[in-house]
Amino acid sequence: QTIVTQEPSFSVSPGGTVTLTCGLTSVSVSTTYYPTWYQQTPGQAPRTLIYSTNTRSSGVPDRFSGSILGNKAALTITGAQADDESDYYCVLYMGSVWVFGGGTKLTVL
Amino acid sequence: QVQLVQSGAEVKKPGASVKVSCKASGYTFTSYDINWVRQATGQGLEWMGWMNPNSGNTGFAQKFQGRVTMTRNTSISTAYMELSSLRSEDTAVYYCARAITMIRGAPMGYWGQGTLVTVSS
């Protein structure tokens, strides 16, 4: 069974930069997995941030960016703000099925 | 603007089935896949499957094969997800999510508000 891995938690200072990653247990993540990133706050539906590795969804500020770093997909937040404190999920396309990572809880402090 | 409005919360007994609806507006319903994703309380997101509203073709995560059905009524732009043989572990918020582009297999882009399904005896 393929597992999509994310850091369980991360912290960043206000104004700082943080990079969250999304990997696979057995192979490298590439653009062919169409990595997609979501932000979710408690009690709310997910918000789409980045799709197909590095395309920002409509209305998403450019301080959110996506890329491939080494063998993982990455979400970078520059100039972190207090309301970036959320759960972040990546999802990968594994040949007709989507598989979510376990999510990263980002704290801004 | 794209809107997905889901049906209200449900309480079901173990062994029963639940059917959640997702009414779409603001775009051509048959042009974009609909996915279903669930989230147990305090847990992460779990993809269940997709449906092409034009053809009715579906695909499911292996975990849900044989227990989930996804259908649609194009005349009212509504998608449905039915989960059978419910057990307590199926207690979760269920989301419908429209694909972000028209390309087959495109990721989820627009989300419904979620429907809480509680399975309890």
PDB file of C-alpha atoms in Angstrom:
ATOM      1  CA  GLN A   1       0.000   0.000   0.000  1.00  0.00           C
ATOM      2  CA  THR A   2       1.414   3.353  -1.039  1.00  0.00           C
ATOM      3  CA  ILE A   3       1.530   5.951   1.678  1.00  0.00           C
ATOM      4  CA  VAL A   4       1.625   9.691   1.051  1.00  0.00           C
ATOM      5  CA  THR A   5       3.774  11.313   3.706  1.00  0.00           C
ATOM      6  CA  GLN A   6       3.572  14.788   5.220  1.00  0.00           C
ATOM      7  CA  GLU A   7       5.160  16.337   8.278  1.00  0.00           C
ATOM      8  CA  PRO A   8       2.625  15.998  11.129  1.00  0.00           C
ATOM      9  CA  SER A   9       3.339  19.500  12.364  1.00  0.00           C
ATOM     10  CA  PHE A  10       5.403  22.557  11.595  1.00  0.00           C
ATOM     11  CA  SER A  11       5.793  26.010  13.037  1.00  0.00           C
ATOM     12  CA  VAL A  12       6.774  29.307  11.490  1.00  0.00           C
ATOM     13  CA  SER A  13       7.242  32.813  12.790  1.00  0.00           C
ATOM     14  CA  PRO A  14       5.051  35.612  11.472  1.00  0.00           C
ATOM     15  CA  GLY A  15       6.688  36.971   8.338  1.00  0.00           C
ATOM     16  CA  GLY A  16       8.812  33.872   7.934  1.00  0.00           C
ATOM     17  CA  THR A  17       9.013  31.285   5.200  1.00  0.00           C
ATOM     18  CA  VAL A  18       8.060  27.649   5.568  1.00  0.00           C
ATOM     19  CA  THR A  19       8.173  24.720   3.181  1.00  0.00           C
ATOM     20  CA  LEU A  20       5.878  21.758   3.698  1.00  0.00           C
ATOM     21  CA  THR A  21       6.563  18.549   1.816  1.00  0.00           C
ATOM     22  CA  CYS A  22       4.605  15.659   0.340  1.00  0.00           C
ATOM     23  CA  GLY A  23       6.364  12.403  -0.374  1.00  0.00           C
ATOM     24  CA  LEU A  24       5.823   8.768  -1.186  1.00  0.00           C
ATOM     25  CA  THR A  25       7.140   5.840   0.782  1.00  0.00           C
ATOM     26  CA  SER A  26       8.514   3.972  -2.191  1.00  0.00           C
ATOM     27  CA  VAL A  27       9.170   6.314  -5.104  1.00  0.00           C
ATOM     28  CA  SER A  28       9.888   9.936  -5.866  1.00  0.00           C
ATOM     29  CA  VAL A  29       7.064  12.383  -6.387  1.00  0.00           C
ATOM     30  CA  SER A  30       7.072  13.977  -9.830  1.00  0.00           C
ATOM     31  CA  THR A  31       4.772  16.236 -11.790  1.00  0.00           C
ATOM     32  CA  THR A  32       3.059  13.145 -13.180  1.00  0.00           C
ATOM     33  CA  TYR A  33       1.371  12.746  -9.815  1.00  0.00           C
ATOM     34  CA  TYR A  34      -0.236  16.216 -10.234  1.00  0.00           C
ATOM     35  CA  PRO A  35       0.429  17.187  -6.603  1.00  0.00           C
ATOM     36  CA  THR A  36      -2.323  19.390  -5.226  1.00  0.00           C
ATOM     37  CA  TRP A  37      -2.465  21.299  -1.952  1.00  0.00           C
ATOM     38  CA  TYR A  38      -5.374  22.262   0.279  1.00  0.00           C
ATOM     39  CA  GLN A  39      -5.712  24.460   3.324  1.00  0.00           C
ATOM     40  CA  GLN A  40      -8.310  23.660   5.968  1.00  0.00           C
ATOM     41  CA  THR A  41      -9.310  25.405   9.161  1.00  0.00           C
ATOM     42  CA  PRO A  42     -11.441  23.676  11.811  1.00  0.00           C
ATOM     43  CA  GLY A  43     -15.060  23.251  10.857  1.00  0.00           C
ATOM     44  CA  GLN A  44     -14.532  24.449   7.300  1.00  0.00           C
ATOM     45  CA  ALA A  45     -14.345  22.739   3.950  1.00  0.00           C
ATOM     46  CA  PRO A  46     -10.898  22.553   2.377  1.00  0.00           C
ATOM     47  CA  ARG A  47      -9.698  25.446   0.261  1.00  0.00           C
ATOM     48  CA  THR A  48      -7.739  24.675  -2.876  1.00  0.00           C
ATOM     49  CA  LEU A  49      -4.351  26.402  -2.945  1.00  0.00           C
ATOM     50  CA  ILE A  50      -2.160  24.773  -5.596  1.00  0.00           C
ATOM     51  CA  TYR A  51      -2.872  22.159  -8.259  1.00  0.00           C
ATOM     52  CA  SER A  52      -0.789  20.314 -10.829  1.00  0.00           C
ATOM     53  CA  THR A  53       2.387  20.968  -8.846  1.00  0.00           C
ATOM     54  CA  ASN A  54       2.564  24.748  -9.132  1.00  0.00           C
ATOM     55  CA  THR A  55      -0.652  26.312 -10.476  1.00  0.00           C
ATOM     56  CA  ARG A  56      -2.306  28.625  -7.975  1.00  0.00           C
ATOM     57  CA  SER A  57      -6.055  28.324  -7.656  1.00  0.00           C
ATOM     58  CA  SER A  58      -8.138  31.410  -8.311  1.00  0.00           C
ATOM     59  CA  GLY A  59      -7.766  34.038  -5.616  1.00  0.00           C
ATOM     60  CA  VAL A  60      -4.806  32.423  -3.862  1.00  0.00           C
ATOM     61  CA  PRO A  61      -2.083  34.982  -3.051  1.00  0.00           C
ATOM     62  CA  ASP A  62       1.318  34.541  -4.660  1.00  0.00           C
ATOM     63  CA  ARG A  63       3.008  33.985  -1.315  1.00  0.00           C
ATOM     64  CA  PHE A  64       1.786  30.393  -1.698  1.00  0.00           C
ATOM     65  CA  SER A  65       3.808  28.456  -4.227  1.00  0.00           C
ATOM     66  CA  GLY A  66       4.238  24.839  -5.220  1.00  0.00           C
ATOM     67  CA  SER A  67       7.181  22.934  -6.600  1.00  0.00           C
ATOM     68  CA  ILE A  68       9.084  19.670  -6.696  1.00  0.00           C
ATOM     69  CA  LEU A  69      12.018  19.701  -4.281  1.00  0.00           C
ATOM     70  CA  GLY A  70      14.246  16.698  -4.582  1.00  0.00           C
ATOM     71  CA  ASN A  71      11.980  13.655  -4.469  1.00  0.00           C
ATOM     72  CA  LYS A  72       8.959  15.384  -2.924  1.00  0.00           C
ATOM     73  CA  ALA A  73       6.293  17.902  -3.778  1.00  0.00           C
ATOM     74  CA  ALA A  74       6.554  21.086  -1.778  1.00  0.00           C
ATOM     75  CA  LEU A  75       4.313  23.943  -0.673  1.00  0.00           C
ATOM     76  CA  THR A  76       6.151  27.104   0.290  1.00  0.00           C
ATOM     77  CA  ILE A  77       4.541  29.937   2.197  1.00  0.00           C
ATOM     78  CA  THR A  78       6.506  33.174   2.231  1.00  0.00           C
ATOM     79  CA  GLY A  79       5.676  36.006   4.596  1.00  0.00           C
ATOM     80  CA  ALA A  80       3.569  33.791   6.855  1.00  0.00           C
ATOM     81  CA  GLN A  81       0.566  35.459   8.430  1.00  0.00           C
ATOM     82  CA  ALA A  82      -1.446  34.570  11.502  1.00  0.00           C
ATOM     83  CA  ASP A  83      -4.366  33.327   9.446  1.00  0.00           C
ATOM     84  CA  ASP A  84      -2.108  30.843   7.657  1.00  0.00           C
ATOM     85  CA  GLU A  85      -2.367  28.762  10.812  1.00  0.00           C
ATOM     86  CA  SER A  86      -4.284  25.783   9.421  1.00  0.00           C
ATOM     87  CA  ASP A  87      -4.046  22.166   8.398  1.00  0.00           C
ATOM     88  CA  TYR A  88      -2.468  21.589   4.994  1.00  0.00           C
ATOM     89  CA  TYR A  89      -3.130  18.508   2.927  1.00  0.00           C
ATOM     90  CA  CYS A  90      -1.501  17.284  -0.222  1.00  0.00           C
ATOM     91  CA  VAL A  91      -3.066  14.781  -2.595  1.00  0.00           C
ATOM     92  CA  LEU A  92      -1.413  12.756  -5.345  1.00  0.00           C
ATOM     93  CA  TYR A  93      -2.897  11.145  -8.455  1.00  0.00           C
ATOM     94  CA  MET A  94      -1.910   7.508  -8.503  1.00  0.00           C
ATOM     95  CA  GLY A  95      -3.199   6.283 -11.872  1.00  0.00           C
ATOM     96  CA  SER A  96      -6.965   6.850 -11.584  1.00  0.00           C
ATOM     97  CA  VAL A  97      -7.183   7.263  -7.818  1.00  0.00           C
ATOM     98  CA  TRP A  98      -6.323  10.190  -5.561  1.00  0.00           C
ATOM     99  CA  VAL A  99      -4.484   9.559  -2.301  1.00  0.00           C
ATOM    100  CA  PHE A 100      -4.262  12.177   0.450  1.00  0.00           C
ATOM    101  CA  GLY A 101      -1.407  12.665   2.807  1.00  0.00           C
ATOM    102  CA  GLY A 102      -2.105  12.739   6.508  1.00  0.00           C
ATOM    103  CA  GLY A 103      -1.873  16.517   6.667  1.00  0.00           C
ATOM    104  CA  THR A 104       0.445  19.028   8.337  1.00  0.00           C
ATOM    105  CA  LYS A 105      -0.710  21.214  11.188  1.00  0.00           C
ATOM    106  CA  LEU A 106       0.971  24.589  10.729  1.00  0.00           C
ATOM    107  CA  THR A 107       1.360  26.860  13.700  1.00  0.00           C
ATOM    108  CA  VAL A 108       2.263  30.526  13.259  1.00  0.00           C
ATOM    109  CA  LEU A 109       3.946  31.864  16.378  1.00  0.00           C
TER     110      LEU A 109
ATOM    111  CA  GLN B   1     -19.916  31.464  -9.258  1.00  0.00           C
ATOM    112  CA  VAL B   2     -19.477  27.746  -8.698  1.00  0.00           C
ATOM    113  CA  GLN B   3     -21.555  26.462  -5.797  1.00  0.00           C
ATOM    114  CA  LEU B   4     -22.053  22.978  -4.425  1.00  0.00           C
ATOM    115  CA  VAL B   5     -24.807  22.650  -1.829  1.00  0.00           C
ATOM    116  CA  GLN B   6     -25.059  19.375   0.043  1.00  0.00           C
ATOM    117  CA  SER B   7     -27.933  17.777   1.890  1.00  0.00           C
ATOM    118  CA  GLY B   8     -28.278  17.958   5.648  1.00  0.00           C
ATOM    119  CA  ALA B   9     -26.865  15.874   8.453  1.00  0.00           C
ATOM    120  CA  GLU B  10     -27.919  12.260   8.808  1.00  0.00           C
ATOM    121  CA  VAL B  11     -28.031   9.784  11.668  1.00  0.00           C
ATOM    122  CA  LYS B  12     -28.058   6.123  10.690  1.00  0.00           C
ATOM    123  CA  LYS B  13     -27.929   2.770  12.440  1.00  0.00           C
ATOM    124  CA  PRO B  14     -25.183   0.251  11.748  1.00  0.00           C
ATOM    125  CA  GLY B  15     -25.963  -1.799   8.662  1.00  0.00           C
ATOM    126  CA  ALA B  16     -28.112   0.899   7.075  1.00  0.00           C
ATOM    127  CA  SER B  17     -27.348   2.989   3.989  1.00  0.00           C
ATOM    128  CA  VAL B  18     -27.043   6.738   3.556  1.00  0.00           C
ATOM    129  CA  LYS B  19     -27.471   8.838   0.423  1.00  0.00           C
ATOM    130  CA  VAL B  20     -25.940  12.310   0.310  1.00  0.00           C
ATOM    131  CA  SER B  21     -26.812  14.802  -2.409  1.00  0.00           C
ATOM    132  CA  CYS B  22     -24.747  17.593  -3.916  1.00  0.00           C
ATOM    133  CA  LYS B  23     -26.536  20.243  -5.980  1.00  0.00           C
ATOM    134  CA  ALA B  24     -24.335  22.163  -8.380  1.00  0.00           C
ATOM    135  CA  SER B  25     -24.829  25.621  -9.800  1.00  0.00           C
ATOM    136  CA  GLY B  26     -22.840  28.304 -11.583  1.00  0.00           C
ATOM    137  CA  TYR B  27     -21.394  26.046 -14.281  1.00  0.00           C
ATOM    138  CA  THR B  28     -22.309  23.300 -16.734  1.00  0.00           C
ATOM    139  CA  PHE B  29     -22.878  20.301 -14.487  1.00  0.00           C
ATOM    140  CA  THR B  30     -21.980  17.673 -17.069  1.00  0.00           C
ATOM    141  CA  SER B  31     -18.604  19.235 -17.929  1.00  0.00           C
ATOM    142  CA  TYR B  32     -16.678  18.509 -14.720  1.00  0.00           C
ATOM    143  CA  ASP B  33     -16.085  15.376 -12.658  1.00  0.00           C
ATOM    144  CA  ILE B  34     -17.480  15.211  -9.136  1.00  0.00           C
ATOM    145  CA  ASN B  35     -15.370  13.615  -6.411  1.00  0.00           C
ATOM    146  CA  TRP B  36     -16.389  12.545  -2.921  1.00  0.00           C
ATOM    147  CA  VAL B  37     -14.074  12.930   0.057  1.00  0.00           C
ATOM    148  CA  ARG B  38     -14.720  12.179   3.699  1.00  0.00           C
ATOM    149  CA  GLN B  39     -13.183  13.261   6.980  1.00  0.00           C
ATOM    150  CA  ALA B  40     -13.696  11.605  10.334  1.00  0.00           C
ATOM    151  CA  THR B  41     -13.617  13.901  13.350  1.00  0.00           C
ATOM    152  CA  GLY B  42     -10.068  14.995  14.057  1.00  0.00           C
ATOM    153  CA  GLN B  43      -8.727  12.974  11.154  1.00  0.00           C
ATOM    154  CA  GLY B  44      -7.443  13.696   7.664  1.00  0.00           C
ATOM    155  CA  LEU B  45      -9.122  13.768   4.293  1.00  0.00           C
ATOM    156  CA  GLU B  46      -9.915  10.491   2.548  1.00  0.00           C
ATOM    157  CA  TRP B  47     -10.765  10.288  -1.168  1.00  0.00           C
ATOM    158  CA  MET B  48     -13.647   7.937  -1.905  1.00  0.00           C
ATOM    159  CA  GLY B  49     -14.189   8.137  -5.645  1.00  0.00           C
ATOM    160  CA  TRP B  50     -15.209  10.143  -8.698  1.00  0.00           C
ATOM    161  CA  MET B  51     -18.058  10.333 -11.163  1.00  0.00           C
ATOM    162  CA  ASN B  52     -18.308  11.824 -14.612  1.00  0.00           C
ATOM    163  CA  PRO B  53     -21.744  13.483 -14.634  1.00  0.00           C
ATOM    164  CA  ASN B  54     -21.946  13.312 -18.419  1.00  0.00           C
ATOM    165  CA  SER B  55     -21.363   9.599 -18.906  1.00  0.00           C
ATOM    166  CA  GLY B  56     -22.105   8.375 -15.400  1.00  0.00           C
ATOM    167  CA  ASN B  57     -18.756   6.594 -15.345  1.00  0.00           C
ATOM    168  CA  THR B  58     -17.319   6.126 -11.884  1.00  0.00           C
ATOM    169  CA  GLY B  59     -14.133   5.063 -10.124  1.00  0.00           C
ATOM    170  CA  PHE B  60     -13.634   4.268  -6.471  1.00  0.00           C
ATOM    171  CA  ALA B  61     -10.898   3.841  -3.926  1.00  0.00           C
ATOM    172  CA  GLN B  62     -10.362   0.146  -3.330  1.00  0.00           C
ATOM    173  CA  LYS B  63     -11.473   0.530   0.267  1.00  0.00           C
ATOM    174  CA  PHE B  64     -14.990   1.489  -0.812  1.00  0.00           C
ATOM    175  CA  GLN B  65     -15.443  -0.873  -3.756  1.00  0.00           C
ATOM    176  CA  GLY B  66     -18.726  -2.724  -3.469  1.00  0.00           C
ATOM    177  CA  ARG B  67     -20.092  -0.441  -0.788  1.00  0.00           C
ATOM    178  CA  VAL B  68     -20.366   2.946  -2.506  1.00  0.00           C
ATOM    179  CA  THR B  69     -22.527   4.076  -5.402  1.00  0.00           C
ATOM    180  CA  MET B  70     -22.253   7.414  -7.176  1.00  0.00           C
ATOM    181  CA  THR B  71     -25.066   8.603  -9.408  1.00  0.00           C
ATOM    182  CA  ARG B  72     -26.455  11.825 -10.807  1.00  0.00           C
ATOM    183  CA  ASN B  73     -29.588  13.517 -12.076  1.00  0.00           C
ATOM    184  CA  THR B  74     -28.510  15.859 -14.832  1.00  0.00           C
ATOM    185  CA  SER B  75     -31.926  17.506 -15.083  1.00  0.00           C
ATOM    186  CA  ILE B  76     -31.441  19.026 -11.637  1.00  0.00           C
ATOM    187  CA  SER B  77     -27.603  19.226 -11.670  1.00  0.00           C
ATOM    188  CA  THR B  78     -27.314  16.991  -8.644  1.00  0.00           C
ATOM    189  CA  ALA B  79     -24.832  14.271  -7.767  1.00  0.00           C
ATOM    190  CA  TYR B  80     -25.418  11.568  -5.187  1.00  0.00           C
ATOM    191  CA  MET B  81     -23.199   9.355  -3.093  1.00  0.00           C
ATOM    192  CA  GLU B  82     -24.701   6.330  -1.385  1.00  0.00           C
ATOM    193  CA  LEU B  83     -22.755   4.306   1.142  1.00  0.00           C
ATOM    194  CA  SER B  84     -24.165   0.997   2.336  1.00  0.00           C
ATOM    195  CA  SER B  85     -23.528  -1.421   5.206  1.00  0.00           C
ATOM    196  CA  LEU B  86     -22.661   1.478   7.471  1.00  0.00           C
ATOM    197  CA  ARG B  87     -20.500   0.943  10.523  1.00  0.00           C
ATOM    198  CA  SER B  88     -19.387   3.270  13.273  1.00  0.00           C
ATOM    199  CA  GLU B  89     -16.105   3.950  11.468  1.00  0.00           C
ATOM    200  CA  ASP B  90     -18.092   5.589   8.662  1.00  0.00           C
ATOM    201  CA  THR B  91     -19.051   8.451  10.972  1.00  0.00           C
ATOM    202  CA  ALA B  92     -17.560  11.448   9.193  1.00  0.00           C
ATOM    203  CA  VAL B  93     -18.189  14.632   7.261  1.00  0.00           C
ATOM    204  CA  TYR B  94     -18.697  13.803   3.594  1.00  0.00           C
ATOM    205  CA  TYR B  95     -17.739  16.378   0.976  1.00  0.00           C
ATOM    206  CA  CYS B  96     -18.512  16.571  -2.693  1.00  0.00           C
ATOM    207  CA  ALA B  97     -15.888  18.399  -4.712  1.00  0.00           C
ATOM    208  CA  ARG B  98     -15.907  19.464  -8.331  1.00  0.00           C
ATOM    209  CA  ALA B  99     -12.833  18.945 -10.446  1.00  0.00           C
ATOM    210  CA  ILE B 100     -10.859  22.130 -10.970  1.00  0.00           C
ATOM    211  CA  THR B 101     -10.606  21.652 -14.743  1.00  0.00           C
ATOM    212  CA  MET B 102     -12.447  19.623 -17.369  1.00  0.00           C
ATOM    213  CA  ILE B 103      -9.517  17.268 -17.870  1.00  0.00           C
ATOM    214  CA  ARG B 104     -10.280  13.677 -16.865  1.00  0.00           C
ATOM    215  CA  GLY B 105      -8.671  13.006 -13.516  1.00  0.00           C
ATOM    216  CA  ALA B 106      -8.313  16.680 -12.591  1.00  0.00           C
ATOM    217  CA  PRO B 107      -7.989  17.327  -8.855  1.00  0.00           C
ATOM    218  CA  MET B 108     -10.746  18.588  -6.611  1.00  0.00           C
ATOM    219  CA  GLY B 109     -11.105  22.343  -6.854  1.00  0.00           C
ATOM    220  CA  TYR B 110     -14.485  23.481  -5.562  1.00  0.00           C
ATOM    221  CA  TRP B 111     -15.974  21.996  -2.430  1.00  0.00           C
ATOM    222  CA  GLY B 112     -19.411  21.577  -0.951  1.00  0.00           C
ATOM    223  CA  GLN B 113     -20.023  22.575   2.643  1.00  0.00           C
ATOM    224  CA  GLY B 114     -19.939  18.982   3.886  1.00  0.00           C
ATOM    225  CA  THR B 115     -22.557  16.622   5.293  1.00  0.00           C
ATOM    226  CA  LEU B 116     -22.138  15.024   8.699  1.00  0.00           C
ATOM    227  CA  VAL B 117     -23.133  11.364   8.740  1.00  0.00           C
ATOM    228  CA  THR B 118     -23.307   9.786  12.169  1.00  0.00           C
ATOM    229  CA  VAL B 119     -23.564   6.009  12.497  1.00  0.00           C
ATOM    230  CA  SER B 120     -24.791   4.980  15.905  1.00  0.00           C
ATOM    231  CA  SER B 121     -27.014   2.336  17.408  1.00  0.00           C
TER     232      SER B 121
END
